Amino acid sequence: MNNSMFGLEALRAGFAGMVGAACWLAPLGALAQPDPQWLGHDRSRPAPAVVDPGTASTPDRAGRAPSDAVVLFDGKDLSAWASMDGSPTRWIARDGYMECVQGSGYVRTLECFGDCQLHVEYASPVPASGDGQGRGNSGVFFGLDRYEVQVLDSFGNRTYSDGSAGSVYGQYPPLVNASRPPGQWQSFDILYTAPRFQAGGQLVSPARMTVFHNGVLVQNNVELTGPTSWLERAPYSPHSEKTPISLQDHGNPVRYRNIWVRELGKPARRELMLARSLLDSYVGTYEVTRNNQIEVARAGDQLQMRFHGVSFLLFAESPTHFFAKTTDVQCDFQKSAAGQTISVSVGEGAHVGRKVR
Ligand code: MG
């Protein structure tokens, strides 16, 4: 045996072994703890919440929503919906569906939602009438009235592709046309990611959507260029992360049923968009003591409170109960039997201000 060769072979083998071990060990080390919070297969990691998934719809019967969903329409009433200004809608609910009434305007949810999973079912009018954009036109909007997934009778009805059923209107045609004939119930399952804006209004991340039409993928995590609109690509303008969802009145009696939403991310506090007329009834000056006043103003669709020299936005959890997000302040407005706002209590009644003007 040649000792020097043996030594060289051994050295090479050892080196190869070390390289092999290094190649083998390095990824293992990297994979062993991909999340610094948890070990792989960590048994102390919280178990996923248990959710009853509900049931699928059939042509004759609407399914049941998952147990953790907010049911927006269960076939009975329009209590979760309002006109865009917050007043009662003229859309009708009967026989398990809600129907757009021409000229009544969009309907929006009272409650606001950020990133979410939305299930909605619709049926196009029968007999089909009109052509192109004029046949069974409606829409599902996120961001109040900014980002539309097109509802249209696209069964044998050619129109511009970025305006057909399942399109992100004016931006992305659906990957396929999975439309059913008019009169049949169809579904959209939509994952919506709200755009994010800096405090100064600059866009941080755009809105995104994934859409299944009748269970078929038609939008795969597309990035919206801004609000959807006709004839133009409008730029983003800043808005709240949580906004109502709305359905479009485009003049056609489109029907909806079985609408539910699951908000994604951390458990959210219920947040309503109230009518500006109601918000205006709270605007004014409230006197806690002669030298201690609370000022309430309206800023768009929200109230702003100034107390002890600090200003903060208020978010509505009910028509009378509000909370701040920048400080742990809650407040309740009280009204007289005649409907006049008389006082506000802040911090669970620790400070009560009487409305003086
Ligand atoms: Mg539309």
PDB file of N, CA and C in Angstrom, residues 112-212:
ATOM      1  N   CYS A 112     -67.477  47.756   8.327  1.00  0.00           N
ATOM      2  CA  CYS A 112     -66.275  47.934   7.510  1.00  0.00           C
ATOM      3  C   CYS A 112     -65.377  46.696   7.621  1.00  0.00           C
ATOM      4  N   PHE A 113     -64.688  46.390   6.536  1.00  0.00           N
ATOM      5  CA  PHE A 113     -63.815  45.215   6.502  1.00  0.00           C
ATOM      6  C   PHE A 113     -62.487  45.563   5.836  1.00  0.00           C
ATOM      7  N   GLY A 114     -61.404  45.000   6.361  1.00  0.00           N
ATOM      8  CA  GLY A 114     -60.098  45.145   5.730  1.00  0.00           C
ATOM      9  C   GLY A 114     -59.829  43.908   4.882  1.00  0.00           C
ATOM     10  N   ASP A 115     -58.655  43.298   5.033  1.00  0.00           N
ATOM     11  CA  ASP A 115     -58.332  42.089   4.284  1.00  0.00           C
ATOM     12  C   ASP A 115     -59.383  41.033   4.614  1.00  0.00           C
ATOM     13  N   CYS A 116     -59.936  40.400   3.587  1.00  0.00           N
ATOM     14  CA  CYS A 116     -61.040  39.474   3.871  1.00  0.00           C
ATOM     15  C   CYS A 116     -61.236  38.447   2.774  1.00  0.00           C
ATOM     16  N   GLN A 117     -62.007  37.438   3.141  1.00  0.00           N
ATOM     17  CA  GLN A 117     -62.516  36.437   2.205  1.00  0.00           C
ATOM     18  C   GLN A 117     -64.010  36.681   2.089  1.00  0.00           C
ATOM     19  N   LEU A 118     -64.481  36.934   0.874  1.00  0.00           N
ATOM     20  CA  LEU A 118     -65.908  37.212   0.654  1.00  0.00           C
ATOM     21  C   LEU A 118     -66.511  36.117  -0.214  1.00  0.00           C
ATOM     22  N   HIS A 119     -67.673  35.622   0.216  1.00  0.00           N
ATOM     23  CA  HIS A 119     -68.461  34.707  -0.619  1.00  0.00           C
ATOM     24  C   HIS A 119     -69.745  35.420  -0.991  1.00  0.00           C
ATOM     25  N   VAL A 120     -70.070  35.409  -2.265  1.00  0.00           N
ATOM     26  CA  VAL A 120     -71.306  36.050  -2.718  1.00  0.00           C
ATOM     27  C   VAL A 120     -71.856  35.238  -3.887  1.00  0.00           C
ATOM     28  N   GLU A 121     -73.173  35.087  -3.918  1.00  0.00           N
ATOM     29  CA  GLU A 121     -73.819  34.376  -5.029  1.00  0.00           C
ATOM     30  C   GLU A 121     -74.765  35.327  -5.737  1.00  0.00           C
ATOM     31  N   TYR A 122     -74.832  35.192  -7.065  1.00  0.00           N
ATOM     32  CA  TYR A 122     -75.708  36.070  -7.832  1.00  0.00           C
ATOM     33  C   TYR A 122     -76.378  35.282  -8.942  1.00  0.00           C
ATOM     34  N   ALA A 123     -77.480  35.833  -9.424  1.00  0.00           N
ATOM     35  CA  ALA A 123     -78.166  35.268 -10.588  1.00  0.00           C
ATOM     36  C   ALA A 123     -78.502  36.406 -11.535  1.00  0.00           C
ATOM     37  N   SER A 124     -78.164  36.230 -12.805  1.00  0.00           N
ATOM     38  CA  SER A 124     -78.452  37.244 -13.817  1.00  0.00           C
ATOM     39  C   SER A 124     -79.936  37.173 -14.193  1.00  0.00           C
ATOM     40  N   PRO A 125     -80.500  38.315 -14.605  1.00  0.00           N
ATOM     41  CA  PRO A 125     -81.945  38.353 -14.901  1.00  0.00           C
ATOM     42  C   PRO A 125     -82.329  37.429 -16.056  1.00  0.00           C
ATOM     43  N   VAL A 126     -83.543  36.869 -15.949  1.00  0.00           N
ATOM     44  CA  VAL A 126     -84.159  36.121 -17.052  1.00  0.00           C
ATOM     45  C   VAL A 126     -85.506  36.745 -17.391  1.00  0.00           C
ATOM     46  N   PRO A 127     -85.857  36.817 -18.661  1.00  0.00           N
ATOM     47  CA  PRO A 127     -84.997  36.445 -19.781  1.00  0.00           C
ATOM     48  C   PRO A 127     -83.875  37.461 -19.941  1.00  0.00           C
ATOM     49  N   ALA A 128     -82.757  37.009 -20.514  1.00  0.00           N
ATOM     50  CA  ALA A 128     -81.639  37.923 -20.744  1.00  0.00           C
ATOM     51  C   ALA A 128     -82.085  39.042 -21.670  1.00  0.00           C
ATOM     52  N   SER A 129     -81.711  40.250 -21.319  1.00  0.00           N
ATOM     53  CA  SER A 129     -82.021  41.356 -22.223  1.00  0.00           C
ATOM     54  C   SER A 129     -80.841  42.314 -22.229  1.00  0.00           C
ATOM     55  N   GLY A 130     -80.667  42.971 -23.344  1.00  0.00           N
ATOM     56  CA  GLY A 130     -79.539  43.875 -23.498  1.00  0.00           C
ATOM     57  C   GLY A 130     -78.318  43.136 -23.996  1.00  0.00           C
ATOM     58  N   ASP A 131     -77.311  43.879 -24.372  1.00  0.00           N
ATOM     59  CA  ASP A 131     -76.073  43.304 -24.891  1.00  0.00           C
ATOM     60  C   ASP A 131     -74.883  43.914 -24.177  1.00  0.00           C
ATOM     61  N   GLY A 132     -73.757  43.216 -24.294  1.00  0.00           N
ATOM     62  CA  GLY A 132     -72.505  43.746 -23.771  1.00  0.00           C
ATOM     63  C   GLY A 132     -72.630  44.140 -22.314  1.00  0.00           C
ATOM     64  N   GLN A 133     -72.235  45.361 -22.015  1.00  0.00           N
ATOM     65  CA  GLN A 133     -72.265  45.851 -20.632  1.00  0.00           C
ATOM     66  C   GLN A 133     -73.696  46.074 -20.131  1.00  0.00           C
ATOM     67  N   GLY A 134     -74.664  45.995 -21.022  1.00  0.00           N
ATOM     68  CA  GLY A 134     -76.048  46.250 -20.632  1.00  0.00           C
ATOM     69  C   GLY A 134     -76.790  45.015 -20.186  1.00  0.00           C
ATOM     70  N   ARG A 135     -76.117  43.855 -20.132  1.00  0.00           N
ATOM     71  CA  ARG A 135     -76.816  42.621 -19.768  1.00  0.00           C
ATOM     72  C   ARG A 135     -76.379  42.129 -18.376  1.00  0.00           C
ATOM     73  N   GLY A 136     -77.272  42.290 -17.439  1.00  0.00           N
ATOM     74  CA  GLY A 136     -77.034  41.742 -16.090  1.00  0.00           C
ATOM     75  C   GLY A 136     -75.835  42.379 -15.405  1.00  0.00           C
ATOM     76  N   ASN A 137     -75.675  43.677 -15.601  1.00  0.00           N
ATOM     77  CA  ASN A 137     -74.509  44.353 -15.035  1.00  0.00           C
ATOM     78  C   ASN A 137     -74.757  44.712 -13.568  1.00  0.00           C
ATOM     79  N   SER A 138     -73.802  44.358 -12.731  1.00  0.00           N
ATOM     80  CA  SER A 138     -73.744  44.792 -11.341  1.00  0.00           C
ATOM     81  C   SER A 138     -72.271  44.718 -10.962  1.00  0.00           C
ATOM     82  N   GLY A 139     -71.954  44.588  -9.712  1.00  0.00           N
ATOM     83  CA  GLY A 139     -70.545  44.496  -9.337  1.00  0.00           C
ATOM     84  C   GLY A 139     -70.394  44.361  -7.842  1.00  0.00           C
ATOM     85  N   VAL A 140     -69.297  43.724  -7.461  1.00  0.00           N
ATOM     86  CA  VAL A 140     -68.930  43.611  -6.049  1.00  0.00           C
ATOM     87  C   VAL A 140     -67.750  44.545  -5.823  1.00  0.00           C
ATOM     88  N   PHE A 141     -67.942  45.511  -4.936  1.00  0.00           N
ATOM     89  CA  PHE A 141     -66.904  46.519  -4.705  1.00  0.00           C
ATOM     90  C   PHE A 141     -66.277  46.376  -3.322  1.00  0.00           C
ATOM     91  N   PHE A 142     -64.981  46.547  -3.269  1.00  0.00           N
ATOM     92  CA  PHE A 142     -64.247  46.691  -2.013  1.00  0.00           C
ATOM     93  C   PHE A 142     -63.765  48.143  -1.942  1.00  0.00           C
ATOM     94  N   GLY A 143     -63.306  48.525  -0.736  1.00  0.00           N
ATOM     95  CA  GLY A 143     -62.843  49.907  -0.598  1.00  0.00           C
ATOM     96  C   GLY A 143     -63.996  50.876  -0.792  1.00  0.00           C
ATOM     97  N   LEU A 144     -65.177  50.496  -0.308  1.00  0.00           N
ATOM     98  CA  LEU A 144     -66.435  51.237  -0.453  1.00  0.00           C
ATOM     99  C   LEU A 144     -66.942  51.163  -1.896  1.00  0.00           C
ATOM    100  N   ASP A 145     -66.392  51.984  -2.783  1.00  0.00           N
ATOM    101  CA  ASP A 145     -66.853  51.965  -4.179  1.00  0.00           C
ATOM    102  C   ASP A 145     -65.670  52.067  -5.136  1.00  0.00           C
ATOM    103  N   ARG A 146     -64.516  51.555  -4.693  1.00  0.00           N
ATOM    104  CA  ARG A 146     -63.297  51.788  -5.477  1.00  0.00           C
ATOM    105  C   ARG A 146     -62.852  50.621  -6.350  1.00  0.00           C
ATOM    106  N   TYR A 147     -62.977  49.389  -5.838  1.00  0.00           N
ATOM    107  CA  TYR A 147     -62.335  48.253  -6.518  1.00  0.00           C
ATOM    108  C   TYR A 147     -63.395  47.206  -6.856  1.00  0.00           C
ATOM    109  N   GLU A 148     -63.711  47.095  -8.168  1.00  0.00           N
ATOM    110  CA  GLU A 148     -64.851  46.274  -8.590  1.00  0.00           C
ATOM    111  C   GLU A 148     -64.448  44.936  -9.210  1.00  0.00           C
ATOM    112  N   VAL A 149     -65.072  43.879  -8.701  1.00  0.00           N
ATOM    113  CA  VAL A 149     -65.112  42.607  -9.427  1.00  0.00           C
ATOM    114  C   VAL A 149     -66.417  42.630 -10.210  1.00  0.00           C
ATOM    115  N   GLN A 150     -66.315  42.537 -11.526  1.00  0.00           N
ATOM    116  CA  GLN A 150     -67.486  42.738 -12.378  1.00  0.00           C
ATOM    117  C   GLN A 150     -68.473  41.583 -12.272  1.00  0.00           C
ATOM    118  N   VAL A 151     -69.727  41.947 -12.050  1.00  0.00           N
ATOM    119  CA  VAL A 151     -70.850  41.014 -12.165  1.00  0.00           C
ATOM    120  C   VAL A 151     -71.538  41.365 -13.482  1.00  0.00           C
ATOM    121  N   LEU A 152     -71.646  40.385 -14.373  1.00  0.00           N
ATOM    122  CA  LEU A 152     -72.257  40.620 -15.690  1.00  0.00           C
ATOM    123  C   LEU A 152     -72.790  39.278 -16.179  1.00  0.00           C
ATOM    124  N   ASP A 153     -73.834  39.313 -16.998  1.00  0.00           N
ATOM    125  CA  ASP A 153     -74.268  38.088 -17.674  1.00  0.00           C
ATOM    126  C   ASP A 153     -73.342  37.891 -18.866  1.00  0.00           C
ATOM    127  N   SER A 154     -72.280  37.114 -18.640  1.00  0.00           N
ATOM    128  CA  SER A 154     -71.288  36.880 -19.700  1.00  0.00           C
ATOM    129  C   SER A 154     -71.504  35.532 -20.383  1.00  0.00           C
ATOM    130  N   PHE A 155     -72.690  34.954 -20.227  1.00  0.00           N
ATOM    131  CA  PHE A 155     -72.990  33.677 -20.873  1.00  0.00           C
ATOM    132  C   PHE A 155     -73.426  33.953 -22.307  1.00  0.00           C
ATOM    133  N   GLY A 156     -72.519  33.688 -23.249  1.00  0.00           N
ATOM    134  CA  GLY A 156     -72.814  33.961 -24.659  1.00  0.00           C
ATOM    135  C   GLY A 156     -73.008  35.435 -24.940  1.00  0.00           C
ATOM    136  N   ASN A 157     -72.349  36.281 -24.170  1.00  0.00           N
ATOM    137  CA  ASN A 157     -72.522  37.723 -24.326  1.00  0.00           C
ATOM    138  C   ASN A 157     -71.147  38.384 -24.369  1.00  0.00           C
ATOM    139  N   ARG A 158     -70.674  38.652 -25.596  1.00  0.00           N
ATOM    140  CA  ARG A 158     -69.340  39.213 -25.773  1.00  0.00           C
ATOM    141  C   ARG A 158     -69.334  40.697 -25.419  1.00  0.00           C
ATOM    142  N   THR A 159     -68.331  41.073 -24.659  1.00  0.00           N
ATOM    143  CA  THR A 159     -68.089  42.484 -24.367  1.00  0.00           C
ATOM    144  C   THR A 159     -66.579  42.647 -24.273  1.00  0.00           C
ATOM    145  N   TYR A 160     -66.095  43.833 -23.982  1.00  0.00           N
ATOM    146  CA  TYR A 160     -64.646  43.971 -23.807  1.00  0.00           C
ATOM    147  C   TYR A 160     -64.214  43.091 -22.629  1.00  0.00           C
ATOM    148  N   SER A 161     -63.064  42.426 -22.787  1.00  0.00           N
ATOM    149  CA  SER A 161     -62.693  41.355 -21.854  1.00  0.00           C
ATOM    150  C   SER A 161     -62.463  41.871 -20.442  1.00  0.00           C
ATOM    151  N   ASP A 162     -61.899  43.074 -20.316  1.00  0.00           N
ATOM    152  CA  ASP A 162     -61.642  43.561 -18.962  1.00  0.00           C
ATOM    153  C   ASP A 162     -62.890  44.163 -18.318  1.00  0.00           C
ATOM    154  N   GLY A 163     -64.055  43.846 -18.948  1.00  0.00           N
ATOM    155  CA  GLY A 163     -65.327  44.241 -18.344  1.00  0.00           C
ATOM    156  C   GLY A 163     -66.287  43.075 -18.256  1.00  0.00           C
ATOM    157  N   SER A 164     -65.791  41.840 -18.521  1.00  0.00           N
ATOM    158  CA  SER A 164     -66.690  40.675 -18.470  1.00  0.00           C
ATOM    159  C   SER A 164     -66.741  40.114 -17.052  1.00  0.00           C
ATOM    160  N   ALA A 165     -67.645  39.181 -16.825  1.00  0.00           N
ATOM    161  CA  ALA A 165     -67.869  38.638 -15.481  1.00  0.00           C
ATOM    162  C   ALA A 165     -66.572  38.079 -14.897  1.00  0.00           C
ATOM    163  N   GLY A 166     -66.269  38.508 -13.692  1.00  0.00           N
ATOM    164  CA  GLY A 166     -65.051  38.037 -13.025  1.00  0.00           C
ATOM    165  C   GLY A 166     -63.829  38.874 -13.336  1.00  0.00           C
ATOM    166  N   SER A 167     -64.016  39.900 -14.152  1.00  0.00           N
ATOM    167  CA  SER A 167     -62.873  40.798 -14.388  1.00  0.00           C
ATOM    168  C   SER A 167     -62.701  41.710 -13.179  1.00  0.00           C
ATOM    169  N   VAL A 168     -61.463  42.167 -12.984  1.00  0.00           N
ATOM    170  CA  VAL A 168     -61.242  43.325 -12.127  1.00  0.00           C
ATOM    171  C   VAL A 168     -61.411  44.492 -13.084  1.00  0.00           C
ATOM    172  N   TYR A 169     -62.551  45.155 -12.993  1.00  0.00           N
ATOM    173  CA  TYR A 169     -63.058  46.002 -14.066  1.00  0.00           C
ATOM    174  C   TYR A 169     -62.010  46.988 -14.604  1.00  0.00           C
ATOM    175  N   GLY A 170     -61.818  46.896 -15.900  1.00  0.00           N
ATOM    176  CA  GLY A 170     -60.942  47.839 -16.582  1.00  0.00           C
ATOM    177  C   GLY A 170     -59.454  47.544 -16.416  1.00  0.00           C
ATOM    178  N   GLN A 171     -59.125  46.468 -15.659  1.00  0.00           N
ATOM    179  CA  GLN A 171     -57.705  46.174 -15.418  1.00  0.00           C
ATOM    180  C   GLN A 171     -57.331  44.742 -15.810  1.00  0.00           C
ATOM    181  N   TYR A 172     -58.075  43.767 -15.328  1.00  0.00           N
ATOM    182  CA  TYR A 172     -57.700  42.364 -15.567  1.00  0.00           C
ATOM    183  C   TYR A 172     -58.908  41.551 -16.040  1.00  0.00           C
ATOM    184  N   PRO A 173     -58.891  41.049 -17.283  1.00  0.00           N
ATOM    185  CA  PRO A 173     -59.934  40.108 -17.704  1.00  0.00           C
ATOM    186  C   PRO A 173     -59.848  38.850 -16.842  1.00  0.00           C
ATOM    187  N   PRO A 174     -60.947  38.112 -16.701  1.00  0.00           N
ATOM    188  CA  PRO A 174     -60.851  36.830 -15.996  1.00  0.00           C
ATOM    189  C   PRO A 174     -59.970  35.875 -16.798  1.00  0.00           C
ATOM    190  N   LEU A 175     -59.312  34.942 -16.116  1.00  0.00           N
ATOM    191  CA  LEU A 175     -58.448  33.981 -16.812  1.00  0.00           C
ATOM    192  C   LEU A 175     -59.265  33.101 -17.753  1.00  0.00           C
ATOM    193  N   VAL A 176     -60.504  32.788 -17.355  1.00  0.00           N
ATOM    194  CA  VAL A 176     -61.432  32.030 -18.204  1.00  0.00           C
ATOM    195  C   VAL A 176     -62.830  32.587 -17.976  1.00  0.00           C
ATOM    196  N   ASN A 177     -63.738  32.242 -18.891  1.00  0.00           N
ATOM    197  CA  ASN A 177     -65.145  32.616 -18.721  1.00  0.00           C
ATOM    198  C   ASN A 177     -65.889  31.405 -18.149  1.00  0.00           C
ATOM    199  N   ALA A 178     -66.139  31.421 -16.843  1.00  0.00           N
ATOM    200  CA  ALA A 178     -66.770  30.284 -16.155  1.00  0.00           C
ATOM    201  C   ALA A 178     -68.245  30.567 -15.874  1.00  0.00           C
ATOM    202  N   SER A 179     -68.854  31.405 -16.716  1.00  0.00           N
ATOM    203  CA  SER A 179     -70.239  31.837 -16.467  1.00  0.00           C
ATOM    204  C   SER A 179     -71.254  30.728 -16.670  1.00  0.00           C
ATOM    205  N   ARG A 180     -72.308  30.785 -15.842  1.00  0.00           N
ATOM    206  CA  ARG A 180     -73.471  29.926 -16.026  1.00  0.00           C
ATOM    207  C   ARG A 180     -74.565  30.744 -16.727  1.00  0.00           C
ATOM    208  N   PRO A 181     -75.577  30.047 -17.268  1.00  0.00           N
ATOM    209  CA  PRO A 181     -76.660  30.776 -17.950  1.00  0.00           C
ATOM    210  C   PRO A 181     -77.417  31.677 -16.989  1.00  0.00           C
ATOM    211  N   PRO A 182     -78.059  32.714 -17.508  1.00  0.00           N
ATOM    212  CA  PRO A 182     -78.853  33.604 -16.659  1.00  0.00           C
ATOM    213  C   PRO A 182     -79.921  32.818 -15.907  1.00  0.00           C
ATOM    214  N   GLY A 183     -80.219  33.284 -14.704  1.00  0.00           N
ATOM    215  CA  GLY A 183     -81.218  32.619 -13.865  1.00  0.00           C
ATOM    216  C   GLY A 183     -80.619  31.581 -12.937  1.00  0.00           C
ATOM    217  N   GLN A 184     -79.459  31.027 -13.303  1.00  0.00           N
ATOM    218  CA  GLN A 184     -78.808  30.043 -12.430  1.00  0.00           C
ATOM    219  C   GLN A 184     -77.946  30.764 -11.399  1.00  0.00           C
ATOM    220  N   TRP A 185     -77.890  30.202 -10.207  1.00  0.00           N
ATOM    221  CA  TRP A 185     -77.047  30.807  -9.169  1.00  0.00           C
ATOM    222  C   TRP A 185     -75.578  30.572  -9.470  1.00  0.00           C
ATOM    223  N   GLN A 186     -74.793  31.622  -9.303  1.00  0.00           N
ATOM    224  CA  GLN A 186     -73.343  31.575  -9.540  1.00  0.00           C
ATOM    225  C   GLN A 186     -72.651  32.143  -8.308  1.00  0.00           C
ATOM    226  N   SER A 187     -71.387  31.834  -8.166  1.00  0.00           N
ATOM    227  CA  SER A 187     -70.687  32.311  -6.962  1.00  0.00           C
ATOM    228  C   SER A 187     -69.373  33.008  -7.311  1.00  0.00           C
ATOM    229  N   PHE A 188     -69.045  33.961  -6.464  1.00  0.00           N
ATOM    230  CA  PHE A 188     -67.694  34.522  -6.426  1.00  0.00           C
ATOM    231  C   PHE A 188     -67.128  34.264  -5.034  1.00  0.00           C
ATOM    232  N   ASP A 189     -65.919  33.752  -4.978  1.00  0.00           N
ATOM    233  CA  ASP A 189     -65.171  33.697  -3.727  1.00  0.00           C
ATOM    234  C   ASP A 189     -63.937  34.555  -3.941  1.00  0.00           C
ATOM    235  N   ILE A 190     -63.825  35.582  -3.147  1.00  0.00           N
ATOM    236  CA  ILE A 190     -62.830  36.629  -3.402  1.00  0.00           C
ATOM    237  C   ILE A 190     -61.939  36.820  -2.181  1.00  0.00           C
ATOM    238  N   LEU A 191     -60.630  36.814  -2.403  1.00  0.00           N
ATOM    239  CA  LEU A 191     -59.680  37.219  -1.361  1.00  0.00           C
ATOM    240  C   LEU A 191     -59.253  38.642  -1.685  1.00  0.00           C
ATOM    241  N   TYR A 192     -59.513  39.530  -0.760  1.00  0.00           N
ATOM    242  CA  TYR A 192     -59.187  40.946  -0.974  1.00  0.00           C
ATOM    243  C   TYR A 192     -58.134  41.375   0.036  1.00  0.00           C
ATOM    244  N   THR A 193     -57.081  41.963  -0.459  1.00  0.00           N
ATOM    245  CA  THR A 193     -56.081  42.578   0.410  1.00  0.00           C
ATOM    246  C   THR A 193     -56.176  44.081   0.212  1.00  0.00           C
ATOM    247  N   ALA A 194     -56.466  44.783   1.293  1.00  0.00           N
ATOM    248  CA  ALA A 194     -56.635  46.236   1.196  1.00  0.00           C
ATOM    249  C   ALA A 194     -55.294  46.897   0.906  1.00  0.00           C
ATOM    250  N   PRO A 195     -55.313  47.994   0.151  1.00  0.00           N
ATOM    251  CA  PRO A 195     -54.070  48.752  -0.010  1.00  0.00           C
ATOM    252  C   PRO A 195     -53.703  49.416   1.319  1.00  0.00           C
ATOM    253  N   ARG A 196     -52.412  49.698   1.468  1.00  0.00           N
ATOM    254  CA  ARG A 196     -51.952  50.384   2.685  1.00  0.00           C
ATOM    255  C   ARG A 196     -51.338  51.724   2.278  1.00  0.00           C
ATOM    256  N   PHE A 197     -51.587  52.708   3.104  1.00  0.00           N
ATOM    257  CA  PHE A 197     -51.070  54.052   2.851  1.00  0.00           C
ATOM    258  C   PHE A 197     -50.309  54.551   4.072  1.00  0.00           C
ATOM    259  N   GLN A 198     -49.276  55.332   3.841  1.00  0.00           N
ATOM    260  CA  GLN A 198     -48.590  56.001   4.945  1.00  0.00           C
ATOM    261  C   GLN A 198     -49.486  57.109   5.492  1.00  0.00           C
ATOM    262  N   ALA A 199     -49.110  57.600   6.668  1.00  0.00           N
ATOM    263  CA  ALA A 199     -49.905  58.670   7.286  1.00  0.00           C
ATOM    264  C   ALA A 199     -50.017  59.867   6.342  1.00  0.00           C
ATOM    265  N   GLY A 200     -48.979  60.105   5.554  1.00  0.00           N
ATOM    266  CA  GLY A 200     -48.996  61.231   4.627  1.00  0.00           C
ATOM    267  C   GLY A 200     -49.780  60.965   3.353  1.00  0.00           C
ATOM    268  N   GLY A 201     -50.286  59.737   3.199  1.00  0.00           N
ATOM    269  CA  GLY A 201     -51.111  59.411   2.049  1.00  0.00           C
ATOM    270  C   GLY A 201     -50.399  58.645   0.947  1.00  0.00           C
ATOM    271  N   GLN A 202     -49.061  58.465   1.044  1.00  0.00           N
ATOM    272  CA  GLN A 202     -48.340  57.739  -0.002  1.00  0.00           C
ATOM    273  C   GLN A 202     -48.685  56.250   0.051  1.00  0.00           C
ATOM    274  N   LEU A 203     -48.807  55.642  -1.137  1.00  0.00           N
ATOM    275  CA  LEU A 203     -49.125  54.220  -1.221  1.00  0.00           C
ATOM    276  C   LEU A 203     -47.954  53.381  -0.703  1.00  0.00           C
ATOM    277  N   VAL A 204     -48.229  52.471   0.212  1.00  0.00           N
ATOM    278  CA  VAL A 204     -47.211  51.547   0.721  1.00  0.00           C
ATOM    279  C   VAL A 204     -47.309  50.219  -0.022  1.00  0.00           C
ATOM    280  N   SER A 205     -48.525  49.694  -0.158  1.00  0.00           N
ATOM    281  CA  SER A 205     -48.733  48.457  -0.917  1.00  0.00           C
ATOM    282  C   SER A 205     -50.111  48.511  -1.567  1.00  0.00           C
ATOM    283  N   PRO A 206     -50.212  48.033  -2.820  1.00  0.00           N
ATOM    284  CA  PRO A 206     -51.465  48.159  -3.559  1.00  0.00           C
ATOM    285  C   PRO A 206     -52.514  47.131  -3.108  1.00  0.00           C
ATOM    286  N   ALA A 207     -53.751  47.331  -3.539  1.00  0.00           N
ATOM    287  CA  ALA A 207     -54.808  46.336  -3.318  1.00  0.00           C
ATOM    288  C   ALA A 207     -54.511  45.099  -4.163  1.00  0.00           C
ATOM    289  N   ARG A 208     -54.900  43.925  -3.648  1.00  0.00           N
ATOM    290  CA  ARG A 208     -54.710  42.678  -4.393  1.00  0.00           C
ATOM    291  C   ARG A 208     -56.009  41.886  -4.341  1.00  0.00           C
ATOM    292  N   MET A 209     -56.234  41.081  -5.369  1.00  0.00           N
ATOM    293  CA  MET A 209     -57.423  40.225  -5.385  1.00  0.00           C
ATOM    294  C   MET A 209     -57.111  38.871  -6.002  1.00  0.00           C
ATOM    295  N   THR A 210     -57.726  37.858  -5.399  1.00  0.00           N
ATOM    296  CA  THR A 210     -57.809  36.524  -5.975  1.00  0.00           C
ATOM    297  C   THR A 210     -59.289  36.199  -6.061  1.00  0.00           C
ATOM    298  N   VAL A 211     -59.730  35.708  -7.221  1.00  0.00           N
ATOM    299  CA  VAL A 211     -61.169  35.496  -7.419  1.00  0.00           C
ATOM    300  C   VAL A 211     -61.415  34.112  -8.013  1.00  0.00           C
ATOM    301  N   PHE A 212     -62.359  33.385  -7.403  1.00  0.00           N
ATOM    302  CA  PHE A 212     -62.882  32.137  -7.971  1.00  0.00           C
ATOM    303  C   PHE A 212     -64.310  32.398  -8.437  1.00  0.00           C
TER     304      PHE A 212
END
